[in-house]
Coordinates of C-alpha atoms in Angstrom, one line a residue:
M1 CA 68.4 90.4 4.6
T2 CA 69.5 92.6 7.7
K3 CA 71.9 91.3 10.3
I4 CA 72.3 91.9 14.2
C5 CA 75.7 93.6 15.7
N6 CA 77.6 91.6 18.7
N7 CA 78.3 93.9 20.5
C8 CA 75.4 96.3 20.8
G9 CA 72.3 94.9 19.5
N10 CA 71.8 97.2 16.2
E11 CA 70.1 95.6 13.5
V12 CA 72.0 96.5 10.1
Y13 CA 72.0 95.6 6.3
D14 CA 73.8 92.5 5.5
E15 CA 75.9 94.6 3.2
A16 CA 77.4 96.5 6.3
N17 CA 81.1 96.0 6.8
F18 CA 80.5 97.6 10.7
C19 CA 77.9 98.9 13.3
P20 CA 77.1 102.3 12.8
E21 CA 76.9 103.0 16.3
C22 CA 79.5 100.9 17.8
K23 CA 81.8 99.8 15.1
C24 CA 82.3 96.8 15.8
T25 CA 82.5 94.9 12.8
T26 CA 80.8 91.1 14.2
F27 CA 77.2 90.2 13.6
R28 CA 75.1 87.9 13.5
Y29 CA 71.8 86.7 11.2
T30 CA 68.4 88.0 12.3
G31 CA 67.5 84.7 10.5
E32 CA 68.9 82.9 12.8
L33 CA 66.6 83.6 15.3
V34 CA 64.0 81.4 16.0
E35 CA 60.2 81.2 17.6
P36 CA 60.8 81.0 21.3
K37 CA 60.4 77.8 22.3
D38 CA 57.2 76.3 24.5
D39 CA 58.3 73.2 25.5
V40 CA 57.8 71.8 29.7
I41 CA 61.7 72.9 30.3
H42 CA 61.5 76.2 28.7
R43 CA 58.5 77.0 30.6
M44 CA 59.6 75.3 33.8
F45 CA 62.7 77.1 33.3
Y46 CA 63.5 79.6 31.3
W47 CA 62.1 83.5 30.9
N48 CA 61.0 83.9 26.9
Y49 CA 61.8 86.6 25.0
P50 CA 61.3 87.9 21.5
Q51 CA 65.5 88.4 20.7
G52 CA 65.5 85.5 22.5
S53 CA 65.2 82.8 25.8
I54 CA 67.4 82.9 29.1
L55 CA 67.7 80.9 32.1
A56 CA 65.2 82.1 34.7
K57 CA 67.2 82.7 38.2
S58 CA 63.9 82.9 39.8
K59 CA 62.6 79.9 38.7
L60 CA 65.8 77.7 39.6
S61 CA 65.3 79.4 43.3
G62 CA 62.1 78.3 43.8
I63 CA 61.9 74.7 42.4
V64 CA 65.8 74.0 44.3
M65 CA 63.1 75.8 48.1
F66 CA 60.7 74.0 47.1
I67 CA 62.4 69.9 46.6
S68 CA 64.6 71.4 49.8
M69 CA 61.8 72.0 52.5
A70 CA 59.5 69.1 51.0
A71 CA 61.9 67.2 51.8
F72 CA 63.0 68.7 54.8
A73 CA 59.3 68.6 56.0
Y74 CA 59.0 64.6 55.3
A75 CA 62.2 64.4 57.3
T76 CA 60.8 65.5 60.6
S77 CA 56.9 64.0 59.5
P78 CA 56.3 61.7 56.9
S79 CA 53.8 62.8 55.8
I80 CA 53.7 63.8 51.7
P81 CA 51.3 66.5 51.8
V82 CA 52.5 67.7 54.1
A83 CA 55.9 68.1 52.9
I84 CA 54.5 69.9 49.6
I85 CA 52.5 71.8 51.3
F86 CA 54.8 73.1 53.1
G87 CA 58.0 73.2 50.3
A88 CA 55.3 74.8 47.9
I89 CA 54.8 77.8 50.9
F90 CA 58.7 78.5 50.5
G91 CA 59.0 78.1 46.8
V92 CA 56.2 80.3 46.3
I93 CA 58.0 82.5 48.3
T94 CA 61.3 82.3 47.1
F95 CA 59.9 82.7 43.0
L96 CA 57.5 85.7 44.2
L97 CA 61.2 87.7 45.5
G98 CA 63.6 86.6 42.8
F99 CA 60.3 87.5 40.0
I100 CA 60.5 91.4 41.7
I101 CA 64.3 91.5 41.7
H102 CA 63.7 90.4 37.6
K103 CA 61.5 92.6 37.0
I104 CA 63.0 95.7 38.5
K105 CA 66.2 94.9 36.6
G106 CA 64.1 94.8 33.2
E107 CA 65.5 92.9 30.5
P108 CA 68.6 91.7 29.4
Q109 CA 70.5 93.1 27.3
P110 CA 69.8 91.8 23.4
N111 CA 73.4 89.8 23.8
K112 CA 73.2 88.4 26.9
L113 CA 69.5 87.0 25.4
I114 CA 71.0 85.6 21.5
F115 CA 74.1 84.0 23.3
N116 CA 72.4 81.6 25.6
D117 CA 69.3 78.9 24.9
Y118 CA 72.4 76.2 24.2
G119 CA 70.5 73.2 26.0
L120 CA 69.3 73.7 30.4
I121 CA 72.6 71.2 30.7
K122 CA 75.0 74.0 28.6
D123 CA 72.9 76.8 30.2
L124 CA 72.7 75.8 33.9
K125 CA 76.8 75.1 32.7
H126 CA 77.6 78.9 32.5
L127 CA 75.7 80.1 34.9
F128 CA 77.2 78.3 38.4
F129 CA 80.7 78.3 36.8
Y130 CA 80.9 81.2 34.0
W131 CA 80.1 84.9 33.7
Q132 CA 78.7 86.2 31.1
T133 CA 79.8 89.4 29.3
P134 CA 78.3 92.7 28.5
N135 CA 78.8 91.1 24.5
G136 CA 77.1 87.8 25.2
G137 CA 80.6 85.9 25.7
Y138 CA 81.2 83.9 28.7
V139 CA 85.2 83.7 30.6
Q140 CA 85.3 81.2 33.3
S141 CA 84.7 82.6 37.2
K142 CA 87.3 81.7 39.9
T143 CA 84.7 83.1 42.2
K144 CA 82.8 80.7 41.4
I145 CA 84.6 77.4 40.5
F146 CA 86.1 78.4 44.4
S147 CA 83.2 79.1 46.2
F148 CA 81.2 75.2 44.9
C149 CA 84.4 73.5 46.2
I150 CA 84.2 75.2 49.1
F151 CA 80.4 74.6 49.6
L152 CA 81.3 70.7 48.5
G153 CA 84.1 70.6 50.7
A154 CA 81.8 72.2 53.7
F155 CA 78.9 70.2 53.0
G156 CA 81.0 66.7 53.1
I157 CA 81.9 67.8 56.6
G158 CA 78.3 68.9 57.6
L159 CA 77.4 65.0 56.3
F160 CA 79.9 63.7 59.2
T161 CA 79.1 66.4 61.9
F162 CA 75.3 65.9 62.2
N163 CA 73.0 63.1 63.7
N164 CA 69.7 64.4 62.4
L165 CA 68.2 65.9 59.1
I166 CA 72.0 65.1 57.7
I167 CA 71.5 66.5 54.7
F168 CA 69.4 69.3 55.5
S169 CA 71.6 70.0 58.1
A170 CA 74.8 69.6 55.8
I171 CA 73.5 71.8 53.3
L172 CA 73.2 74.8 55.3
F173 CA 76.0 74.6 57.3
A174 CA 78.1 74.0 53.8
L175 CA 76.1 77.9 52.5
I176 CA 77.2 79.9 55.6
F177 CA 81.1 79.2 54.2
E178 CA 80.3 79.6 50.5
V179 CA 78.0 82.6 50.4
P180 CA 80.8 84.9 51.9
A181 CA 83.2 83.6 49.9
F182 CA 81.4 84.4 46.8
A183 CA 80.1 87.7 47.8
I184 CA 83.8 88.2 48.2
G185 CA 85.2 86.7 44.8
F186 CA 82.0 88.9 43.6
G187 CA 83.3 92.1 44.7
I188 CA 87.2 91.5 43.7
H189 CA 85.7 90.2 40.4
K190 CA 83.4 93.8 39.6
I191 CA 86.6 95.9 40.9
T192 CA 89.2 94.3 38.8
S193 CA 87.9 92.6 35.7
D194 CA 87.6 93.6 32.2
D195 CA 85.8 91.4 29.9
S196 CA 84.5 94.0 28.0
N197 CA 86.4 92.0 24.6
V198 CA 85.6 88.8 25.1
K199 CA 84.7 87.8 21.9
P200 CA 80.8 85.6 22.3
E201 CA 79.9 82.2 20.8
L202 CA 77.4 82.2 18.4
P203 CA 75.1 80.4 19.1
K204 CA 74.8 76.3 16.8
R205 CA 71.0 75.7 16.0
P206 CA 69.5 72.9 14.9
K207 CA 69.7 71.8 11.1
K208 CA 66.3 71.8 11.0
E209 CA 65.1 74.9 13.0
I210 CA 67.8 76.9 10.3
E211 CA 66.3 75.3 7.2
K212 CA 62.8 76.5 8.5
K213 CA 63.9 79.8 8.2
K214 CA 62.1 82.4 5.2
K215 CA 63.8 83.5 2.5
I216 CA 64.2 87.2 2.9
P217 CA 64.9 89.4 -0.1
K218 CA 67.8 90.9 -0.1
I219 CA 68.3 94.9 0.8
T220 CA 70.9 96.3 -1.2
T221 CA 73.5 98.4 1.0
R222 CA 73.6 101.9 -1.6
R223 CA 70.2 103.2 -1.8
T224 CA 68.9 105.3 -4.8
K225 CA 69.1 108.8 -4.1
S226 CA 65.8 110.1 -3.0
D227 CA 65.4 108.1 -0.3
I228 CA 69.5 109.0 1.3
I229 CA 68.8 112.0 4.0
P230 CA 69.0 115.5 2.2
E231 CA 71.9 116.4 4.4
Y232 CA 73.9 113.2 3.2
L233 CA 72.9 113.6 -0.5
D234 CA 75.9 116.2 -1.0
Y235 CA 78.3 113.6 0.1
Q236 CA 76.5 110.7 -2.1
L237 CA 77.6 112.9 -4.9
Q238 CA 81.2 113.9 -4.3
L239 CA 81.5 109.8 -3.8
D240 CA 80.2 109.0 -7.1
D241 CA 82.5 111.8 -8.6
L242 CA 85.4 110.6 -7.0
N243 CA 84.9 107.2 -7.7
K244 CA 84.8 108.0 -11.1
K245 CA 87.7 110.0 -11.2
F246 CA 89.8 107.3 -9.7
T247 CA 88.3 104.4 -11.8
S248 CA 89.3 106.9 -15.1
K249 CA 92.7 107.5 -13.7
E250 CA 93.4 104.3 -12.4
K251 CA 93.1 102.5 -15.7
S252 CA 94.9 105.0 -17.2
T253 CA 98.1 104.9 -14.8
R254 CA 97.8 101.5 -15.7
D255 CA 98.0 101.7 -19.6
L256 CA 100.9 103.7 -19.1
I257 CA 102.8 101.8 -16.9
A258 CA 102.3 98.8 -18.9
K259 CA 103.5 101.0 -21.8
R260 CA 106.7 102.0 -19.9
F261 CA 107.9 99.1 -18.2
E262 CA 107.4 95.2 -19.7
P263 CA 106.9 92.6 -17.5
P264 CA 108.3 90.8 -16.0
Q265 CA 110.5 93.8 -15.2
L266 CA 111.4 94.8 -11.4
T267 CA 110.1 98.3 -11.5
Y268 CA 106.8 97.7 -13.6
T269 CA 106.4 95.3 -10.7
R270 CA 106.3 98.0 -7.8
F271 CA 104.6 100.8 -10.1
I272 CA 101.8 97.8 -10.4
T273 CA 102.2 97.1 -7.1
G274 CA 102.2 100.7 -6.1
V275 CA 98.7 101.4 -7.8
D276 CA 97.4 98.2 -6.9
K277 CA 97.6 99.0 -2.8
S278 CA 95.8 102.2 -3.5
S279 CA 93.5 101.0 -5.4
Q280 CA 91.9 98.6 -2.7
L281 CA 92.8 101.3 0.0
F282 CA 90.2 103.3 -2.3
K283 CA 87.4 100.8 -2.7
K284 CA 87.8 100.3 1.2
H285 CA 86.9 103.4 2.2
R286 CA 84.5 104.4 -0.3
D287 CA 82.3 101.3 0.7
S288 CA 82.4 102.2 4.4
A289 CA 81.5 105.5 3.8
Y290 CA 78.7 104.1 0.8
T291 CA 77.5 102.0 3.7
M292 CA 77.1 105.0 6.1
I293 CA 75.2 107.2 3.8
S294 CA 72.9 104.1 3.4
L295 CA 72.1 103.2 6.9
A296 CA 71.8 106.2 8.5
D297 CA 68.1 106.7 8.9
E298 CA 68.7 110.7 10.8
Y299 CA 71.3 112.9 10.6
S300 CA 74.2 112.6 13.0
P301 CA 77.0 114.8 13.6
R302 CA 79.2 111.7 13.9
I303 CA 78.5 110.3 11.0
A304 CA 78.6 113.1 9.3
S305 CA 81.9 113.4 10.4
E306 CA 83.1 110.3 9.7
I307 CA 82.2 110.8 5.7
E308 CA 84.2 113.7 5.5
A309 CA 87.0 112.1 7.1
K310 CA 86.5 109.3 4.4
I311 CA 86.0 111.8 2.0
G312 CA 89.1 113.4 2.1
I313 CA 91.5 109.8 1.8
L314 CA 89.6 109.6 -0.6
K315 CA 90.3 113.3 -2.6
E316 CA 94.4 112.5 -1.0
I317 CA 94.6 108.5 -3.1
T318 CA 93.5 109.9 -6.3
E319 CA 95.4 112.9 -5.7
K320 CA 98.7 110.8 -5.5
L321 CA 97.9 108.7 -8.0
D322 CA 97.1 111.9 -10.5
S323 CA 100.8 113.1 -9.2
L324 CA 101.9 108.5 -9.9
S325 CA 100.3 109.2 -13.5
N326 CA 102.1 112.8 -14.5
E327 CA 105.3 111.9 -12.8
L328 CA 105.9 108.8 -14.9
I329 CA 104.4 111.5 -17.8
V330 CA 107.3 113.7 -17.1
K331 CA 109.8 111.5 -16.8
D332 CA 112.1 110.1 -19.8
S333 CA 113.5 107.5 -18.3
L334 CA 113.8 105.9 -14.6
T335 CA 117.7 104.5 -14.7
T336 CA 118.3 104.3 -11.6
T337 CA 116.8 102.5 -8.1
E338 CA 116.6 106.1 -6.0
E339 CA 114.3 107.4 -8.7
V340 CA 111.8 104.8 -8.7
D341 CA 112.0 105.3 -4.6
D342 CA 111.1 109.4 -5.5
L343 CA 108.0 108.5 -7.6
I344 CA 106.4 105.7 -5.4
G345 CA 107.6 106.5 -2.0
E346 CA 105.1 109.4 -1.8
M347 CA 102.0 106.6 -2.6
D348 CA 103.6 104.5 0.5
N349 CA 104.1 106.9 2.6
L350 CA 99.9 107.7 2.2
I351 CA 99.1 104.3 2.6
H352 CA 100.6 103.9 5.8
S353 CA 99.3 106.9 6.8
V354 CA 95.7 106.0 5.8
K355 CA 96.6 102.8 7.7
D356 CA 97.4 103.9 11.3
Y357 CA 94.7 106.6 10.7
E358 CA 92.7 102.5 10.4

């Protein structure tokens, strides 16, 4: 099974702990994506893409303009056919202008498509009161809320001011105050805001849609050596060799500690804890390096550099564990806390330095 990176939209294997493109650690499974809906609501208000559906501002604007101008025409000349034709002309023109802008902007980013289509009401709420961030998340928009309040206030004043064509005139009056306020707020938002780290909300798909998903055969992270890119094959062999060495050294060190110190002695616990930490750290960086090799479809100096760094860390951990084992063999007895601290101090320092590197 594959999954999609929440940050850049890159598709990776299920077992990957991070995205090789941007290092993001949060994902969304591709199996959760559903076919674009083809109901009346989606035809009228959405644009459909392979990755998902998103509200179509050009369609919404066209519909609103049609209703507004049809109402205006009917108020001046109570004829339904005339009102429909008049509204349709302005509605179509508005839609076409919006559609041209939509085509110029191009297809929305994958993240924005994935984190949409929550239902018409919620999507409208997001559109009118929230900003959508580059990674798909939503943050409440003070600009939109403030400008909406200005619109309502000006609209109320307009209703009590104009005698003819009350509603339409009140709307125009409200827009005169609301549009500049929104434009100023939007500019301030673009200059001062940084929403790149906003955590996106995962779409909650209906259970019926999830049950219809086809089971995709699980894809293993590790490739066979024949499938690995030639430039990374040497790294794979180094990792295999280091893994064997560390596994063997870890077992012998644990056996040695068990022979020298009887649990639950404090000395035994301290040494075993140090070995446990080094083992966890080794496995973490080993699996990370294997994942990068498995996901790479072509050679990249950046990926190669990261793998080399991981291999360097694995070598250091193995060497420190080997050093600890040798010291335990050489020293006949450990009688003071200082001697124990000296033996495991280097291992602790290495663990802390690696964590600082991460």
